[in-house]
Amino acid sequence: MKIFELKKMEKNKIKKAAVIGMQGIEKYSLSPIVHNYFFKQTKIPGQYFAFPVEQDKLVEFLQKLIKEGYDGVNLTIPHKVEILKNKIINQKDESVLSIGATNTLKFIDGKIKALNTDGYGFITYLQEKNKNWNPKKTNALIYGAGGATRAIIFGLKKSGVKNITICNRTQENADLLAKEFSCKTIKWENKNKTKGFNLIINSTSCGMKNVNNLDITFEQNDKDTIVYDIVYTPLNTQFLINAQKKKLITIDGLGMLIYQAAKGFEIWFDKKPKVTKELFDLCLEKLNNQWSHNSWVNSLEKKHMPTYENQKDLADVKKKLLSKKDLINIDKLIKLNKDLANVEKNKSFIIMGGDCSEVMWDYKPSDVNATIKTLFEMKKILAQKYKNIFLFGRMAGQFAKPRSSDTEIVNGVTLSTYKGDIINKTNPNIKDRTPNPKYMLDAYELSAKKMELVEKYDDLFTCHEALLLDYEENFIKKNKNNEYYLSSTYLPWIGERTRNINSAHVEFLSNIINPVGIKVSEKTDTEDLIKIIKKINKNNVNGKIILIIRMGSEKINNFLPNIIKKIKESKLNVLWTSDPMHGNTQTIDNMKTRKLDDVISEIDNFIKVCKSNGVYPAGIHLEMTGLNVTECIGKFCENLKGNYTTTCDPRLNGKQCIYIATHLEDAKN
């Protein structure tokens, strides 16, 4: 809301307050929820706003609010420190003088008093969460040396805590703070030496979205140790998760925010509000619904993604990717959505196929064209049986792969496992196996080249597993209807290992208009799957969700019927497709392979189970290539060692794909 658009309210009748911060605060701040709740609870007629104000306009804005009859404001970074340098502040209380920052301004007869309630909020929530907390027996360790640390130390000192140790990445800042508040310090390289501390606090931004985690292991701490993180986005940081694994007491940062707000409300309006579970629930609802291109970083589970050693390189790469052109055609995507909505009605069929993991360093356009040619040959064979056939190439983005283990030992050396060319290289040495964010730029350029081949065909689309979210997040765009779409592929899917309602990958794909695939195995928790479907397809749109069933030729008969039953009972609109590859993997002579007969058997059983349970079998999903490889044993592949070239899982060759299409055409189903 602009300053000139402030709603006129009569002075002394309607109480008014606000939070002032930088651009975006009006969208993400929890303060309006908290304070407007307090107004309603205390039956004080009032309203609380959020205003984005640039630093050089702050004084003018404060003067305007005073004239408008506001009772006070909250300030966020960077205003908390800078405003104290201005003569507009008439009075500073003890907390401000000690901390050197203010988060609360009270307007009194045209004058401004600066206060700080952060320390109060920290201590009050600590006492609320742990009734037995004894300040006199507390030995506190605080990570950080910024403004939040100062407020916490002030609160701890006021409560009677005498033993406080500071650990900060920049030792000089820790030493200065320790001298000022009579604390001790430990060096950053000793940050995991937490033995003997019974209150351990993260007052840094570590763990917030786009910020590295504070990786503390808590190996030597007693079970009564309290671990407190002032971060609340995400609510459960890796810092807290590590402590929970050790059965320690944990406290998140949301309560500190709410209690410091309660104190501010009391300062302005001379009435102490009650902090309730209902208020916490309102804040949690707001946090859970704040989707953005990178809100996935707040998720509880962020699996199968690398940790990059050089965060500056990562930031630079993301900045470059943000400026890149779309890899898909938005008009083509919108038409695809309409067509997929009528797959069952029109008796259509979906074929998804391509490499298990695309190779970046040996690109040959002829290889891509061979796969495209095979897909169209399959379509031609099935054209008499199905009215429409939708082709999706697993290409122009299928560069990352989840692995069972993050590391492996090669010749006595522990290396990162190969996770796909977009992350690292296959060569078994430290340099090549170290995840390199710059490979994402190479992946984009190669994808762009492949899309030039794909976009020659109006009826060919791309699909890939949206696994590396540091890459994918840069391709979230908005169409002319202000809807989000993923521009790196037409159809992203969630894999077996990242399919969880709390996963970053589900969060990432939960607010885009693209169709979304979900891999489903015999291990799937059906209730969790239902939650995922509802989160991604909030309006239950036809064609939005494509379930990709991967169970194995034998297990599918036992497990798929129950999943179909539960989905139907929930009245969810989904498309059912078969991935007959992953559930049939085996090893022969130390080489991963699949038997062609098992692949065909699972497709047949999938179709039979679908039809007998009243759902339409809408397609197949194959790991394949148009090349004459020898990776899946059986017809057209008698010897695996003939031309086994995959960098990950075995693929069907071109002739085997044609054989499958012919089988489907001939089958009486």
XYZ file of C-alpha atoms in Angstrom, residues 7-452:
446
model
C -7.051 4.359 4.675
C -8.298 7.396 6.553
C -9.226 6.510 10.105
C -10.402 8.834 12.838
C -7.782 9.536 15.478
C -8.327 8.108 18.968
C -11.059 5.768 17.714
C -9.176 3.321 15.536
C -5.754 2.229 16.754
C -3.133 1.780 14.053
C 0.309 0.213 13.820
C 2.474 -1.254 11.078
C 5.643 -3.083 10.191
C 8.106 -1.346 7.877
C 10.652 -3.238 5.831
C 11.989 -3.697 2.337
C 10.160 -4.708 -0.852
C 8.029 -7.832 -0.400
C 7.296 -7.411 3.301
C 3.618 -6.834 2.583
C 3.477 -10.304 1.044
C 5.582 -12.385 3.416
C 5.424 -10.762 6.862
C 3.599 -12.615 9.629
C 3.263 -9.454 11.720
C -0.135 -8.366 10.296
C -1.566 -11.789 11.130
C -0.222 -11.625 14.698
C -1.217 -8.054 15.541
C -4.619 -8.115 13.880
C -5.290 -11.273 15.880
C -4.318 -9.370 19.045
C -6.680 -6.506 18.123
C -9.565 -8.937 17.768
C -8.677 -10.846 20.928
C -8.333 -7.758 23.136
C -11.405 -6.123 21.543
C -9.365 -3.040 20.759
C -10.630 -1.527 17.467
C -7.558 -1.317 15.321
C -5.666 -2.405 12.233
C -2.066 -3.353 11.505
C -0.409 -2.895 8.102
C 2.814 -3.859 6.320
C 4.653 -1.216 4.288
C 7.709 -1.567 2.030
C 9.781 1.597 2.444
C 13.220 2.362 1.057
C 15.819 3.483 3.574
C 16.127 7.043 2.278
C 12.340 7.498 2.564
C 11.959 6.111 6.095
C 12.080 9.364 8.105
C 9.536 11.036 5.831
C 7.297 7.985 6.081
C 7.465 7.892 9.887
C 6.501 11.558 10.063
C 3.529 10.848 7.813
C 2.382 7.968 10.024
C 2.547 10.156 13.112
C 0.308 12.705 11.396
C -2.037 9.877 10.385
C -2.473 8.963 14.038
C -0.459 5.759 14.190
C 0.515 4.502 17.645
C 3.796 2.926 16.566
C 5.623 0.656 14.154
C 7.851 -2.378 13.989
C 11.075 -2.166 11.976
C 12.932 -4.930 10.142
C 16.389 -5.070 8.587
C 17.994 -2.720 7.498
C 15.934 -0.078 9.315
C 16.546 -1.478 12.824
C 20.038 -0.006 13.094
C 20.041 2.856 10.604
C 17.086 4.730 12.125
C 18.979 5.134 15.423
C 21.466 7.390 13.642
C 18.717 9.895 12.888
C 17.649 12.712 15.200
C 14.004 11.770 14.695
C 14.474 9.296 17.560
C 13.832 11.224 20.795
C 14.357 8.461 23.352
C 16.098 5.066 23.516
C 15.323 2.543 26.245
C 17.874 0.299 27.984
C 17.460 -2.542 25.492
C 18.200 -0.303 22.498
C 21.213 1.291 24.153
C 22.627 -2.147 24.904
C 21.711 -3.946 21.688
C 22.289 -1.064 19.279
C 19.140 -1.805 17.278
C 15.391 -1.220 17.580
C 12.486 -3.308 16.375
C 9.721 -1.241 18.014
C 8.974 2.469 17.823
C 6.297 4.069 20.024
C 4.802 7.397 18.977
C 4.056 9.646 21.975
C 2.692 13.152 21.358
C 4.589 13.477 18.106
C 7.817 12.090 19.538
C 9.415 8.682 18.987
C 10.687 6.242 21.603
C 12.844 3.321 20.391
C 12.642 -0.058 22.112
C 13.745 -3.620 21.381
C 11.574 -6.629 22.252
C 13.639 -9.343 20.532
C 15.409 -10.408 23.730
C 12.092 -10.534 25.564
C 10.564 -12.696 22.817
C 13.524 -15.071 22.876
C 13.503 -15.575 26.646
C 9.714 -15.769 27.006
C 9.387 -18.528 24.412
C 12.327 -20.374 25.963
C 10.571 -20.294 29.330
C 7.264 -21.281 27.775
C 8.740 -24.306 25.979
C 10.835 -25.457 28.931
C 9.211 -24.729 32.279
C 12.206 -26.163 34.141
C 14.792 -23.933 32.491
C 17.157 -22.532 35.096
C 19.155 -19.451 34.004
C 21.654 -19.837 36.848
C 22.570 -23.362 35.697
C 22.746 -22.443 32.007
C 25.949 -22.646 30.001
C 25.011 -21.063 26.660
C 26.715 -21.315 23.269
C 25.581 -18.866 20.599
C 26.459 -19.105 16.903
C 26.626 -15.642 15.362
C 27.703 -12.125 16.283
C 25.124 -9.885 14.601
C 22.178 -7.870 15.844
C 20.108 -10.924 16.770
C 22.982 -12.271 18.852
C 23.205 -8.985 20.742
C 19.482 -9.095 21.522
C 19.705 -12.692 22.739
C 22.727 -12.010 24.933
C 20.894 -9.001 26.395
C 17.887 -11.218 27.167
C 20.034 -13.972 28.659
C 21.942 -11.520 30.866
C 18.725 -9.903 32.092
C 17.430 -13.378 32.980
C 20.477 -14.191 35.066
C 22.565 -16.285 32.678
C 26.250 -15.695 33.399
C 28.036 -18.284 31.253
C 27.759 -17.307 27.576
C 30.143 -18.322 24.777
C 30.116 -16.876 21.268
C 31.174 -18.766 18.146
C 31.287 -16.785 14.915
C 32.783 -17.310 11.475
C 34.612 -13.956 11.763
C 36.605 -14.182 14.981
C 37.170 -10.426 15.231
C 33.437 -9.778 15.493
C 33.078 -12.479 18.137
C 35.924 -10.975 20.183
C 34.419 -7.471 20.079
C 31.011 -8.736 21.162
C 32.499 -10.915 23.886
C 34.435 -7.962 25.297
C 31.352 -5.752 25.312
C 29.097 -8.277 27.064
C 31.749 -10.109 29.156
C 31.388 -13.404 27.291
C 33.792 -16.109 26.131
C 34.495 -17.237 22.559
C 35.462 -20.400 20.714
C 36.864 -20.465 17.191
C 34.655 -21.337 14.226
C 36.716 -24.415 13.390
C 35.759 -25.747 16.832
C 32.037 -25.116 16.336
C 31.201 -28.806 16.806
C 32.809 -28.930 20.248
C 29.492 -28.493 22.031
C 30.129 -30.732 25.035
C 29.246 -29.047 28.329
C 26.848 -26.504 26.828
C 23.194 -27.033 27.777
C 21.698 -24.188 25.726
C 22.885 -24.011 22.109
C 21.531 -21.218 19.921
C 21.682 -20.431 16.224
C 21.282 -16.675 15.831
C 22.653 -16.598 12.272
C 20.721 -16.779 8.994
C 22.108 -20.282 8.364
C 19.298 -22.656 7.489
C 17.088 -20.037 5.878
C 16.201 -20.396 2.201
C 19.164 -19.787 -0.112
C 21.522 -19.930 2.897
C 23.779 -22.840 3.839
C 22.823 -24.999 6.800
C 24.621 -24.753 10.131
C 25.807 -28.342 10.349
C 26.301 -29.060 14.047
C 26.348 -32.717 15.050
C 25.697 -32.517 18.846
C 27.676 -35.720 19.337
C 28.566 -35.114 22.993
C 25.528 -33.336 24.433
C 23.308 -34.594 27.246
C 19.634 -35.318 26.594
C 18.525 -32.259 28.600
C 20.401 -29.900 26.246
C 18.173 -27.230 24.690
C 18.839 -26.408 21.021
C 17.193 -23.154 19.898
C 17.100 -21.821 16.321
C 15.670 -18.333 15.772
C 15.036 -19.138 12.091
C 11.379 -19.939 11.322
C 11.473 -20.314 7.536
C 11.801 -23.251 7.452
C 10.373 -24.040 10.847
C 12.412 -27.209 11.253
C 15.946 -26.371 10.123
C 18.757 -28.861 9.613
C 20.265 -27.471 12.821
C 17.165 -28.626 14.727
C 16.846 -31.881 12.797
C 20.402 -32.840 13.811
C 19.510 -32.145 17.451
C 16.288 -34.149 17.195
C 18.259 -37.142 15.941
C 20.195 -36.992 19.218
C 16.931 -36.768 21.235
C 17.737 -33.243 22.435
C 15.152 -30.567 23.311
C 14.515 -28.276 20.325
C 12.861 -24.872 19.939
C 12.121 -23.167 16.618
C 12.036 -19.423 15.920
C 8.301 -18.838 15.427
C 7.554 -18.365 19.125
C 10.249 -15.716 19.501
C 8.598 -13.751 16.682
C 5.146 -14.026 18.243
C 6.211 -13.177 21.801
C 8.272 -10.155 20.758
C 5.188 -8.981 18.838
C 3.018 -9.471 21.930
C 5.374 -7.270 23.945
C 5.279 -4.588 21.263
C 1.469 -4.659 21.240
C 1.465 -4.193 25.017
C 3.881 -1.259 24.724
C 1.651 0.509 22.193
C -1.777 -0.167 23.655
C -1.161 -0.852 27.373
C -2.878 -4.216 27.213
C -1.143 -7.594 27.314
C -2.491 -10.003 24.680
C -2.595 -13.778 25.089
C -0.457 -15.985 22.904
C -2.592 -18.980 21.869
C -2.346 -22.166 19.855
C -4.851 -20.659 17.442
C -2.404 -17.836 16.701
C 0.446 -20.294 16.107
C -1.805 -22.240 13.726
C -2.641 -19.073 11.770
C 1.056 -18.299 11.367
C 1.834 -21.857 10.333
C -0.907 -21.738 7.717
C 0.648 -18.582 6.276
C 4.123 -20.150 6.241
C 2.866 -23.334 4.580
C 1.114 -21.398 1.813
C 3.977 -19.135 0.839
C 4.930 -20.771 -2.453
C 7.626 -19.277 -4.629
C 10.180 -20.564 -7.124
C 12.537 -21.322 -4.217
C 10.164 -22.017 -1.326
C 11.287 -25.649 -1.680
C 14.367 -24.827 0.393
C 12.107 -24.583 3.454
C 10.956 -28.199 3.083
C 11.714 -30.804 5.726
C 13.162 -33.247 3.191
C 15.681 -32.105 0.598
C 17.065 -35.383 -0.715
C 19.222 -36.421 -3.658
C 20.607 -32.965 -4.317
C 24.282 -32.057 -4.002
C 25.897 -29.633 -1.591
C 28.068 -27.242 -3.557
C 31.327 -26.241 -1.906
C 31.511 -22.892 -3.706
C 28.308 -21.004 -2.907
C 29.460 -17.934 -4.833
C 29.788 -19.991 -7.999
C 26.318 -21.406 -7.367
C 24.835 -17.922 -6.951
C 26.582 -16.716 -10.120
C 25.275 -19.691 -12.107
C 21.712 -19.141 -10.891
C 21.889 -15.493 -11.849
C 22.943 -16.440 -15.371
C 20.276 -19.119 -15.687
C 17.558 -16.670 -14.664
C 18.282 -14.660 -17.807
C 18.034 -17.642 -20.161
C 15.187 -18.129 -22.611
C 12.416 -20.667 -22.068
C 13.149 -24.171 -23.273
C 9.484 -24.814 -24.049
C 6.724 -23.073 -25.986
C 4.079 -21.741 -23.575
C 1.270 -21.879 -26.171
C 2.154 -25.482 -26.890
C 2.023 -26.248 -23.146
C -1.421 -24.711 -22.759
C -2.764 -26.771 -25.673
C -1.145 -29.891 -24.203
C -2.978 -29.322 -20.918
C -6.297 -29.148 -22.742
C -5.545 -32.313 -24.697
C -4.399 -34.293 -21.659
C -7.665 -33.409 -19.935
C -9.440 -35.522 -22.559
C -7.111 -38.515 -22.804
C -9.647 -41.035 -21.526
C -12.600 -39.442 -23.321
C -10.755 -39.490 -26.648
C -9.117 -42.893 -26.063
C -5.662 -41.395 -26.405
C -2.294 -42.873 -25.425
C 0.920 -41.451 -23.946
C 4.423 -42.669 -24.793
C 7.326 -41.330 -22.737
C 10.796 -42.510 -23.679
C 14.469 -41.661 -23.640
C 17.763 -42.089 -21.842
C 17.965 -43.054 -18.192
C 20.485 -40.249 -17.784
C 21.496 -38.001 -20.661
C 25.183 -37.645 -21.450
C 26.428 -34.076 -21.777
C 30.030 -34.518 -22.797
C 29.552 -36.611 -25.941
C 26.575 -34.992 -27.642
C 25.586 -36.234 -31.074
C 22.460 -34.797 -32.727
C 22.122 -38.096 -34.578
C 21.584 -39.910 -31.254
C 18.713 -37.588 -30.345
C 17.205 -37.910 -33.814
C 17.394 -41.698 -33.557
C 15.310 -41.649 -30.375
C 12.823 -39.188 -31.869
C 12.527 -41.368 -34.969
C 11.813 -44.444 -32.843
C 9.120 -42.626 -30.857
C 7.365 -41.619 -34.072
C 7.652 -45.160 -35.461
C 5.936 -46.422 -32.299
C 3.240 -43.795 -32.766
C 2.670 -44.863 -36.363
C 2.221 -48.485 -35.331
C -0.316 -47.576 -32.620
C -2.165 -44.949 -34.669
C -4.912 -47.397 -35.699
C -5.624 -48.333 -32.096
C -5.610 -44.917 -30.425
C -7.213 -41.693 -31.627
C -4.422 -39.458 -30.333
C -0.914 -40.369 -29.249
C 1.195 -37.984 -27.187
C 4.955 -38.388 -27.451
C 7.308 -37.241 -24.689
C 11.067 -37.537 -25.060
C 13.039 -38.038 -21.854
C 15.492 -35.470 -23.129
C 16.744 -31.878 -22.886
C 16.875 -32.052 -19.097
C 17.244 -35.660 -17.913
C 20.777 -35.048 -16.637
C 20.484 -35.783 -12.896
C 19.936 -39.119 -11.178
C 19.145 -40.038 -7.561
C 21.581 -42.528 -6.058
C 21.250 -45.004 -3.208
C 24.380 -43.665 -1.541
C 25.853 -40.174 -1.511
C 29.415 -41.498 -1.529
C 31.420 -44.554 -2.571
C 34.940 -45.809 -1.942
C 37.164 -46.236 -5.005
C 40.718 -47.525 -4.498
C 40.538 -46.565 -0.841
C 39.350 -42.999 -1.556
C 35.895 -41.774 -0.554
C 34.263 -40.042 -3.527
C 30.886 -38.518 -4.233
C 28.849 -40.973 -6.281
C 28.173 -40.072 -9.895
C 24.851 -38.212 -9.883
C 24.498 -37.262 -13.525
C 26.459 -35.001 -15.862
C 24.691 -31.864 -14.640
C 26.234 -32.430 -11.191
C 29.559 -34.249 -11.616
C 31.498 -36.562 -13.924
C 31.952 -40.321 -14.050
C 35.757 -40.298 -13.716
C 36.605 -41.754 -10.271
C 38.715 -38.917 -8.868
C 38.007 -36.163 -6.350
C 38.037 -33.309 -8.861
C 35.598 -34.840 -11.332
C 33.277 -36.249 -8.670
C 33.032 -32.958 -6.768
C 29.666 -31.336 -7.634
C 30.225 -28.329 -9.870
C 27.396 -25.766 -10.306
C 28.900 -24.551 -13.603
C 27.753 -27.796 -15.234
C 24.205 -26.436 -14.997
C 25.088 -23.830 -17.618
C 26.394 -26.581 -19.897
C 23.184 -28.525 -19.307
C 21.068 -25.567 -20.347
C 23.037 -24.931 -23.539
C 22.821 -28.588 -24.528
C 19.110 -28.660 -23.708
C 18.583 -25.645 -25.935
C 20.286 -27.479 -28.822
C 18.126 -30.550 -28.287
C 14.965 -28.454 -28.099
C 15.734 -27.139 -31.562
